[in-house]
């Protein structure tokens, strides 16, 4: 069965044709690990999970790389301000490497909690500096870069066209531009690829241009080429990546190899909160832990996400999350009824449901429509184990643990939660005595904390 995918590059739903017959190569822009990932961030990875699972359902093998940005992402995507890692390190009074390790692990734990199938390759920017340096040299050698006092910039005027993905006109961008951060920059949309580190910049490396660190966009071009080759099948990210980050990745690849690096560019829309943006200052930025504290297990968020197609904005409200919780519970109950069902179902009925489900997921990952087929199966009046088998097959794509009971989420008081976070930090810093002291305080408040292979678990005593 054909798969159709919406390609931001062409603004069309296209028939998917991989470069190799049986294997699909994907690159996904990963998180910048300078603070707790929020439920909006996870929308981008739930979308990535659906893509992986749908391709696998169609019999493809995957070679998928995702980066972890632990250096070089400045406060503005357009290369202005401080490195986000350095800023977090300054605020938390920690080493930026510690910050990266801590938040990367939280992010990866979140992927597991959400049953997100992990990419085959997870690559950290700081572990690929030499590869990036070689990539910069290639861009320079090909004549697509220039130096200012502090930065090597990509010269966008050397390209036949800049802005192929977002379809922006450079002149329009110029007209709306703010005062330049670096007066030596030649064109407004030129961007940093290699940056000279100040003395107090901790993350820096010896290079052909002295002690430097890479620009954010560079890591994705260099690592995707390293792991997947000059041209691969699919590149994913959030819609915020379209106008700058992905545009710049394309520019860099054209500069280094002369090619656009991926055939299909897929982007997921944003999760909004109460119709607006999530932000720390508005106090409406939620993490998986915040959800758990209110009694919502992570898979409820996954169920909630299936309520909208990945290319439409989705509005988060606690009411909607609660409806998703009820729906997930009913789904599992419906599965359980089929599992013990004794009625005979004609094979053609099963096959028809399977085909309808398959058709929907292959239509640009329409999990929302696919869910309505799932509900038809759940509500089918005759109960049969064959339907339970079918639902488990659907769950290879949905990954909602349909055959497992709902998790009882303990509502943990703020005070205990804070102590648990302090203890996690103490353990990351190998301060074992402090960790034990904090544990005793947690016990005094009536909770126990256990270290399991899946991470820290907090329970009422
Ligand atoms: P960052 O850590 O800021 O680089 O973001 C990691 C991923 O989360 C990127 O793919 C972003 O596009 C995505 N993202 C950030 N905020 C949201 C949101 N509110 N809804 C959906 N995706 C988001
Ligand atoms: Zn990227």
Coordinates of C-alpha atoms and ligand atoms in Angstrom, one line a residue:
X1 CA 0.0 0.0 0.0
X2 CA 1.3 3.5 -0.9
X3 CA 2.4 5.9 1.8
X4 CA 1.6 9.5 1.3
X5 CA 3.6 12.1 3.2
X6 CA 3.2 15.9 3.2
X7 CA 6.5 17.5 2.1
X8 CA 7.1 21.1 3.3
X9 CA 9.5 21.5 0.4
X10 CA 6.9 21.1 -2.3
X11 CA 3.8 21.9 -0.1
X12 CA 2.2 18.7 -1.4
X13 CA 1.2 15.3 -0.1
X14 CA 3.5 13.1 -2.2
X15 CA 3.8 9.4 -2.8
X16 CA 6.6 8.3 -0.6
X17 CA 9.5 6.7 -2.5
X18 CA 12.6 5.8 -0.4
X19 CA 16.1 5.9 -1.9
X20 CA 16.7 2.3 -1.0
X21 CA 14.0 -0.3 -1.5
X22 CA 13.6 -1.5 2.0
X23 CA 15.3 0.9 4.3
X24 CA 14.3 4.5 5.1
X25 CA 16.9 7.0 6.3
X26 CA 15.6 9.7 8.6
X27 CA 17.1 12.6 10.5
X28 CA 15.2 14.4 13.3
X29 CA 16.2 17.5 15.0
X30 CA 16.5 16.7 18.7
X31 CA 16.2 18.9 21.8
X32 CA 18.4 21.5 23.2
X33 CA 19.1 20.1 26.6
X34 CA 19.2 23.2 28.8
X35 CA 16.0 22.8 30.8
X36 CA 13.1 20.4 31.4
X37 CA 11.4 19.2 28.2
X38 CA 7.8 20.3 28.2
X39 CA 4.8 18.6 26.7
X40 CA 5.0 20.8 23.6
X41 CA 8.5 19.5 22.9
X42 CA 7.2 16.0 23.2
X43 CA 4.7 16.6 20.5
X44 CA 7.5 16.8 18.1
X45 CA 8.8 13.4 19.2
X46 CA 5.3 11.8 19.4
X47 CA 5.1 12.8 15.7
X48 CA 8.5 11.3 15.0
X49 CA 7.3 8.1 16.8
X50 CA 4.3 7.9 14.6
X51 CA 6.4 8.3 11.5
X52 CA 8.8 5.5 12.6
X53 CA 6.0 3.2 13.6
X54 CA 4.0 3.7 10.4
X55 CA 7.1 3.0 8.2
X56 CA 7.8 -0.1 10.2
X57 CA 4.2 -1.2 9.9
X58 CA 4.7 -1.0 6.2
X59 CA 7.7 -3.3 6.4
X60 CA 10.5 -0.8 6.2
X61 CA 13.8 -1.0 8.1
X62 CA 14.9 2.3 9.5
X63 CA 18.2 4.1 9.9
X64 CA 17.3 7.1 11.9
X65 CA 19.5 9.6 13.6
X66 CA 18.5 12.3 16.1
X67 CA 20.9 14.9 17.6
X68 CA 21.1 16.2 21.1
X69 CA 22.0 19.9 21.0
X70 CA 24.4 20.4 23.9
X71 CA 26.3 23.3 22.4
X72 CA 25.9 26.2 20.0
X73 CA 22.2 27.0 20.2
X74 CA 22.1 30.7 20.9
X75 CA 19.2 32.3 22.7
X76 CA 17.8 33.4 19.4
X77 CA 17.6 30.9 16.5
X78 CA 19.2 33.6 14.3
X79 CA 22.5 33.6 16.2
X80 CA 22.0 36.3 18.7
X81 CA 22.7 36.3 22.4
X82 CA 24.3 33.8 24.7
X83 CA 24.6 30.0 24.1
X84 CA 21.5 28.5 25.8
X85 CA 23.8 25.9 27.6
X86 CA 26.0 28.6 29.0
X87 CA 23.0 30.7 30.1
X88 CA 21.5 27.7 32.0
X89 CA 25.0 26.9 33.5
X90 CA 25.3 30.5 34.7
X91 CA 21.8 30.5 36.2
X92 CA 22.0 27.1 37.8
X93 CA 25.7 27.7 38.8
X94 CA 26.7 24.4 37.2
X95 CA 29.1 23.2 34.6
X96 CA 27.3 23.2 31.1
X97 CA 28.3 19.6 30.6
X98 CA 26.5 18.6 33.8
X99 CA 23.5 20.6 32.7
X100 CA 23.5 18.8 29.4
X101 CA 23.8 15.3 30.9
X102 CA 21.0 16.0 33.5
X103 CA 18.4 17.3 31.0
X104 CA 19.4 14.9 28.3
X105 CA 18.7 12.0 30.6
X106 CA 15.3 13.5 31.6
X107 CA 14.4 13.9 27.9
X108 CA 15.4 10.3 27.2
X109 CA 13.4 9.0 30.1
X110 CA 10.4 10.9 28.8
X111 CA 10.7 9.2 25.5
X112 CA 10.5 5.8 27.3
X113 CA 7.6 6.9 29.4
X114 CA 5.7 7.9 26.2
X115 CA 6.6 4.6 24.4
X116 CA 8.4 6.6 21.8
X117 CA 10.4 4.3 19.6
X118 CA 14.0 5.6 19.8
X119 CA 16.1 6.5 16.7
X120 CA 18.8 3.9 16.0
X121 CA 21.4 6.7 16.4
X122 CA 21.3 9.4 19.1
X123 CA 24.2 11.8 18.5
X124 CA 25.4 14.6 20.8
X125 CA 26.8 17.7 19.2
X126 CA 29.8 17.8 21.6
X127 CA 30.9 14.4 20.6
X128 CA 31.1 15.3 16.9
X129 CA 33.2 18.5 16.9
X130 CA 35.9 17.1 14.5
X131 CA 33.2 16.1 12.0
X132 CA 31.7 19.6 12.2
X133 CA 35.1 21.2 11.8
X134 CA 35.7 19.2 8.6
X135 CA 32.3 20.2 7.4
X136 CA 33.1 23.9 8.0
X137 CA 36.4 23.5 6.1
X138 CA 34.5 22.0 3.2
X139 CA 32.1 25.0 3.1
X140 CA 35.0 27.4 3.2
X141 CA 36.9 25.4 0.5
X142 CA 33.8 25.7 -1.8
X143 CA 33.7 29.4 -1.3
X144 CA 30.5 29.7 0.7
X145 CA 31.9 31.4 3.9
X146 CA 33.6 34.5 5.1
X147 CA 35.2 35.6 8.3
X148 CA 34.5 38.4 10.7
X149 CA 36.4 39.2 13.8
X150 CA 34.6 36.6 15.9
X151 CA 32.6 34.4 13.5
X152 CA 32.8 32.4 10.3
X153 CA 29.5 33.1 8.5
X154 CA 27.8 31.1 5.8
X155 CA 27.5 33.5 2.8
X156 CA 23.9 33.0 1.6
X157 CA 24.5 35.3 -1.4
X158 CA 26.6 32.6 -2.9
X159 CA 23.7 30.3 -3.3
X160 CA 21.5 30.2 -6.4
X161 CA 18.6 30.6 -4.0
X162 CA 18.1 30.9 -0.3
X163 CA 14.7 30.2 1.3
X164 CA 13.6 27.2 -0.7
X165 CA 11.8 25.6 2.2
X166 CA 10.0 28.6 3.8
X167 CA 9.6 30.3 0.4
X168 CA 10.6 33.6 2.1
X169 CA 11.9 36.4 -0.1
X170 CA 15.2 37.6 1.3
X171 CA 14.3 41.2 0.5
X172 CA 11.2 40.9 2.6
X173 CA 13.1 39.5 5.5
X174 CA 15.6 42.4 5.2
X175 CA 12.9 45.0 5.3
X176 CA 11.6 43.6 8.6
X177 CA 15.0 43.0 10.1
X178 CA 16.2 44.3 13.4
X179 CA 19.5 46.1 13.8
X180 CA 22.3 43.7 13.1
X181 CA 24.0 42.0 16.1
X182 CA 27.2 41.7 14.1
X183 CA 27.9 44.8 12.0
X184 CA 30.4 42.8 9.9
X185 CA 27.8 40.4 8.6
X186 CA 27.4 40.9 4.9
X187 CA 23.8 39.7 4.4
X188 CA 21.0 39.7 6.9
X189 CA 20.3 36.0 6.5
X190 CA 23.9 34.9 6.7
X191 CA 24.4 32.7 9.8
X192 CA 27.2 31.6 12.1
X193 CA 28.9 28.3 11.4
X194 CA 32.0 28.5 13.5
X195 CA 32.3 30.9 16.4
X196 CA 35.4 32.2 18.3
X197 CA 34.9 31.4 22.0
X198 CA 35.3 34.2 24.6
X199 CA 37.7 33.4 27.5
X200 CA 34.8 32.6 29.8
X201 CA 33.1 30.3 27.3
X202 CA 33.5 26.8 28.8
X203 CA 32.4 24.7 25.8
X204 CA 35.2 25.4 23.3
X205 CA 37.6 23.3 21.2
X206 CA 41.0 23.9 19.5
X207 CA 40.4 24.2 15.8
X208 CA 41.9 25.6 12.6
X209 CA 40.6 29.0 13.7
X210 CA 41.6 28.9 17.3
X211 CA 39.4 28.0 20.2
X212 CA 35.9 27.9 18.8
X213 CA 32.5 26.3 19.1
X214 CA 30.1 25.3 16.3
X215 CA 26.9 27.2 15.2
X216 CA 23.7 25.3 16.0
X217 CA 22.6 24.7 12.4
X218 CA 26.0 23.1 11.6
X219 CA 25.6 20.1 13.9
X220 CA 22.6 18.8 12.0
X221 CA 24.2 19.1 8.6
X222 CA 27.4 17.5 9.7
X223 CA 26.0 14.7 11.7
X224 CA 23.2 13.8 9.2
X225 CA 25.8 13.5 6.5
X226 CA 28.1 11.5 8.7
X227 CA 25.5 8.9 9.6
X228 CA 23.1 9.0 6.7
X229 CA 25.1 10.3 3.7
X230 CA 24.8 13.4 1.5
X231 CA 21.2 12.7 0.7
X232 CA 18.7 10.7 2.8
X233 CA 14.9 10.3 2.8
X234 CA 13.2 12.3 5.5
X235 CA 14.1 15.2 7.7
X236 CA 11.7 16.0 10.6
X237 CA 11.3 18.9 13.1
X238 CA 8.8 21.3 14.5
X239 CA 7.3 24.1 12.3
X240 CA 9.5 26.6 14.1
X241 CA 12.5 25.0 12.3
X242 CA 11.2 25.8 8.9
X243 CA 12.3 29.5 8.4
X244 CA 15.7 29.5 10.0
X245 CA 17.2 26.2 11.2
X246 CA 16.1 23.9 8.3
X247 CA 16.7 26.7 5.7
X248 CA 20.2 27.0 7.0
X249 CA 20.8 23.2 7.0
X250 CA 19.8 23.2 3.4
X251 CA 22.1 26.2 2.7
X252 CA 25.0 24.4 4.4
X253 CA 24.5 21.1 2.5
X254 CA 24.3 23.0 -0.8
X255 CA 27.6 24.7 0.2
X256 CA 29.3 21.5 1.2
X257 CA 27.8 18.9 -1.3
X258 CA 25.7 21.0 -3.7
X259 CA 22.6 19.0 -2.7
X260 CA 19.5 19.4 -0.6
X261 CA 20.1 16.8 2.1
X262 CA 16.6 15.2 2.3
X263 CA 13.9 14.4 -0.2
X264 CA 11.0 14.9 2.3
X265 CA 10.8 17.6 4.9
X266 CA 8.2 17.0 7.6
X267 CA 7.2 19.4 10.3
X268 CA 4.8 19.1 13.2
X269 CA 2.6 21.9 14.3
X270 CA 2.7 23.4 17.8
X271 CA 0.9 22.4 20.9
X272 CA -0.7 25.6 22.3
X273 CA -2.0 26.1 25.8
X274 CA -5.4 27.8 26.2
X275 CA -5.1 29.1 22.7
X276 CA -1.7 30.7 23.3
X277 CA 2.0 30.0 23.6
X278 CA 3.4 28.0 26.5
X279 CA 6.0 30.0 28.4
X280 CA 7.7 29.9 31.7
X281 CA 6.7 33.4 32.5
X282 CA 3.0 32.7 32.0
X283 CA 3.4 29.6 34.3
X284 CA 1.7 27.4 31.8
X285 CA 4.6 25.3 30.7
X286 CA 3.9 21.7 31.8
X287 CA 6.2 18.7 32.0
X288 CA 5.4 15.0 32.1
X289 CA 5.9 15.2 35.9
X290 CA 3.4 18.0 36.2
X291 CA 0.9 15.7 34.4
X292 CA 1.7 12.8 36.6
X293 CA 1.2 14.8 39.7
X294 CA -2.3 15.6 38.6
X295 CA -2.9 11.9 38.1
X296 CA -2.2 11.6 34.3
X297 CA 0.1 8.9 33.1
X298 CA 2.3 9.9 30.1
X299 CA 0.3 7.7 27.7
X300 CA -2.7 9.9 28.3
X301 CA -0.7 12.7 26.6
X302 CA -0.1 10.4 23.7
X303 CA -3.8 9.6 23.5
X304 CA -4.5 13.3 23.6
X305 CA -2.1 13.9 20.8
X306 CA -4.0 11.5 18.6
X307 CA -6.9 13.8 18.8
X308 CA -5.4 16.1 16.1
X309 CA -3.4 15.5 13.0
X310 CA 0.3 16.4 13.4
X311 CA 0.0 19.3 10.9
X312 CA -2.7 21.1 12.8
X313 CA -2.2 23.1 16.0
X314 CA -3.5 21.4 19.1
X315 CA -4.8 23.2 22.1
X316 CA -4.0 21.8 25.5
X317 CA -6.5 22.1 28.3
X318 CA -6.8 20.0 31.4
X319 CA -10.4 19.2 30.4
X320 CA -9.2 17.8 27.1
X321 CA -6.5 15.8 28.8
X322 CA -9.1 14.4 31.2
X323 CA -11.2 13.3 28.2
X324 CA -8.2 11.6 26.8
X325 CA -7.7 9.7 30.1
X326 CA -11.3 8.5 30.0
X327 CA -10.9 7.5 26.4
X328 CA -7.7 5.5 27.1
X329 CA -9.4 3.7 29.9
X330 CA -12.4 2.8 27.7
X331 CA -10.0 1.7 25.0
X332 CA -8.3 -0.7 27.3
X333 CA -11.6 -2.0 28.7
X334 CA -12.9 -2.5 25.2
X335 CA -9.8 -4.5 24.3
X336 CA -10.2 -6.6 27.4
X337 CA -13.8 -7.5 26.5
X338 CA -12.7 -8.7 23.0
X339 CA -9.9 -10.7 24.6
X340 CA -12.3 -12.9 26.4
X341 CA -14.9 -12.8 23.5
X342 CA -16.0 -16.2 22.1
X343 CA -17.9 -15.1 19.0
X344 CA -16.8 -16.1 15.5
X345 CA -16.0 -13.2 13.2
X346 CA -15.8 -13.5 9.4
X347 CA -12.2 -13.0 8.3
X348 CA -13.3 -10.4 5.7
X349 CA -14.6 -8.2 8.5
X350 CA -11.2 -8.3 10.3
X351 CA -9.4 -7.7 7.0
X352 CA -11.6 -4.8 6.1
X353 CA -10.9 -3.0 9.4
X354 CA -7.2 -3.7 9.0
X355 CA -7.3 -2.2 5.5
X356 CA -9.1 0.9 6.6
X357 CA -6.7 1.5 9.5
X358 CA -3.7 0.9 7.2
X359 CA -5.1 3.3 4.6
X360 CA -5.5 6.1 7.2
X361 CA -2.1 5.8 8.8
X362 CA -0.6 5.8 5.3
X363 CA -2.4 9.0 4.4
X364 CA 0.2 11.3 5.9
X365 CA 0.1 9.6 9.3
X366 CA -3.6 10.3 9.9
X367 CA -3.7 8.8 13.3
X368 CA -6.8 10.8 14.2
X369 CA -8.8 9.1 11.5
X370 CA -7.1 5.8 12.3
X371 CA -8.4 6.1 15.9
X372 CA -11.9 6.2 14.6
X373 CA -11.4 2.8 13.0
X374 CA -10.0 1.6 16.3
X375 CA -13.1 2.8 18.1
X376 CA -15.3 1.0 15.5
X377 CA -13.5 -2.3 16.3
X378 CA -13.8 -1.6 20.1
X379 CA -17.5 -0.9 19.8
X380 CA -18.2 -3.9 17.5
X381 CA -21.1 -5.6 19.1
X382 CA -19.7 -9.2 18.7
X383 CA -16.8 -9.8 21.0
X384 CA -13.9 -11.9 19.7
X385 CA -10.3 -12.7 20.4
X386 CA -9.6 -12.1 16.7
X387 CA -10.5 -8.4 17.3
X388 CA -8.2 -8.4 20.3
X389 CA -5.4 -9.7 18.1
X390 CA -6.2 -7.0 15.5
X391 CA -6.1 -4.2 18.2
X392 CA -2.7 -5.4 19.4
X393 CA -1.6 -5.1 15.8
X394 CA -2.9 -1.6 15.6
X395 CA -1.1 -0.9 18.9
X396 CA 2.2 -1.5 17.1
X397 CA 1.5 1.9 15.6
X398 CA -0.4 3.5 18.5
X399 CA 1.9 2.3 21.2
X400 CA -0.7 2.9 23.9
X401 CA -0.1 -0.3 25.8
X402 CA -3.6 -1.4 25.0
X403 CA -3.1 -4.7 26.6
X404 CA -1.9 -3.3 29.9
X405 CA -4.0 -1.7 32.7
X406 CA -4.0 2.1 33.3
X407 CA -1.2 3.2 35.7
X408 CA -2.3 4.5 39.0
X409 CA -0.5 7.8 39.2
X410 CA 0.2 9.0 42.7
X411 CA -0.5 12.7 43.2
X412 CA 2.7 13.8 44.9
X413 CA 2.8 17.0 46.9
X414 CA 4.9 19.9 45.6
X415 CA 7.2 19.7 48.6
X416 CA 8.0 16.0 48.0
X417 CA 8.5 16.6 44.3
X418 CA 11.0 19.4 45.0
X419 CA 13.0 17.0 47.3
X420 CA 12.9 14.3 44.7
X421 CA 14.4 16.8 42.1
X422 CA 17.1 17.8 44.6
X423 CA 17.9 14.2 45.3
X424 CA 18.1 13.4 41.5
X425 CA 20.6 16.3 41.2
X426 CA 22.6 15.1 44.3
X427 CA 22.9 11.7 42.8
X428 CA 23.9 13.1 39.4
X429 CA 26.7 14.9 41.3
X430 CA 27.6 11.7 43.2
X431 CA 26.8 13.4 46.5
X432 CA 25.6 10.2 48.2
X433 CA 25.4 11.6 51.8
X434 CA 23.2 14.5 50.6
X435 CA 21.1 12.1 48.6
X436 CA 20.5 9.9 51.8
X437 CA 19.7 13.0 53.8
X438 CA 17.1 14.1 51.3
X439 CA 15.6 10.6 51.2
X440 CA 15.1 10.7 55.0
X441 CA 13.3 14.0 54.6
X442 CA 11.1 12.4 51.9
X443 CA 10.3 9.5 54.3
X444 CA 9.4 12.0 57.1
X445 CA 6.8 13.4 54.7
X446 CA 5.2 9.9 54.3
X447 CA 6.8 9.0 50.9
X448 CA 9.4 6.5 49.9
X449 CA 11.7 6.8 47.0
X450 CA 13.1 3.8 45.2
X451 CA 15.9 3.6 42.6
X452 CA 14.8 1.2 39.9
X453 CA 16.3 0.3 36.5
X454 CA 13.6 2.6 35.0
X455 CA 14.6 5.6 37.2
X456 CA 13.4 6.9 40.5
X457 CA 9.9 5.9 41.7
X458 CA 8.1 7.7 44.5
X459 CA 5.4 6.0 46.5
X460 CA 3.2 6.7 49.5
X461 CA 4.4 4.7 52.5
Ligands
LIG1 P1 14.2 22.7 21.3 O1 14.6 21.9 22.5 O2 13.7 24.1 21.7 O3 15.2 22.7 20.2 O4 12.9 22.0 20.8 C1 12.8 20.6 20.6 C2 11.6 20.3 19.6 O5 10.4 20.7 20.2 C3 11.7 21.0 18.3 O6 11.4 20.1 17.3 C4 10.6 22.1 18.4 O7 10.1 22.4 17.1 C5 9.6 21.4 19.3 N1 8.7 22.3 20.0 C6 9.0 23.3 20.8 N2 7.9 23.8 21.3 C7 6.8 23.1 20.8 C8 5.4 23.2 20.9 N3 4.8 24.1 21.7 N4 4.7 22.3 20.2 C9 5.2 21.4 19.4 N5 6.6 21.3 19.3 C10 7.3 22.1 19.9
LIG2 ZN1 18.5 20.4 13.5

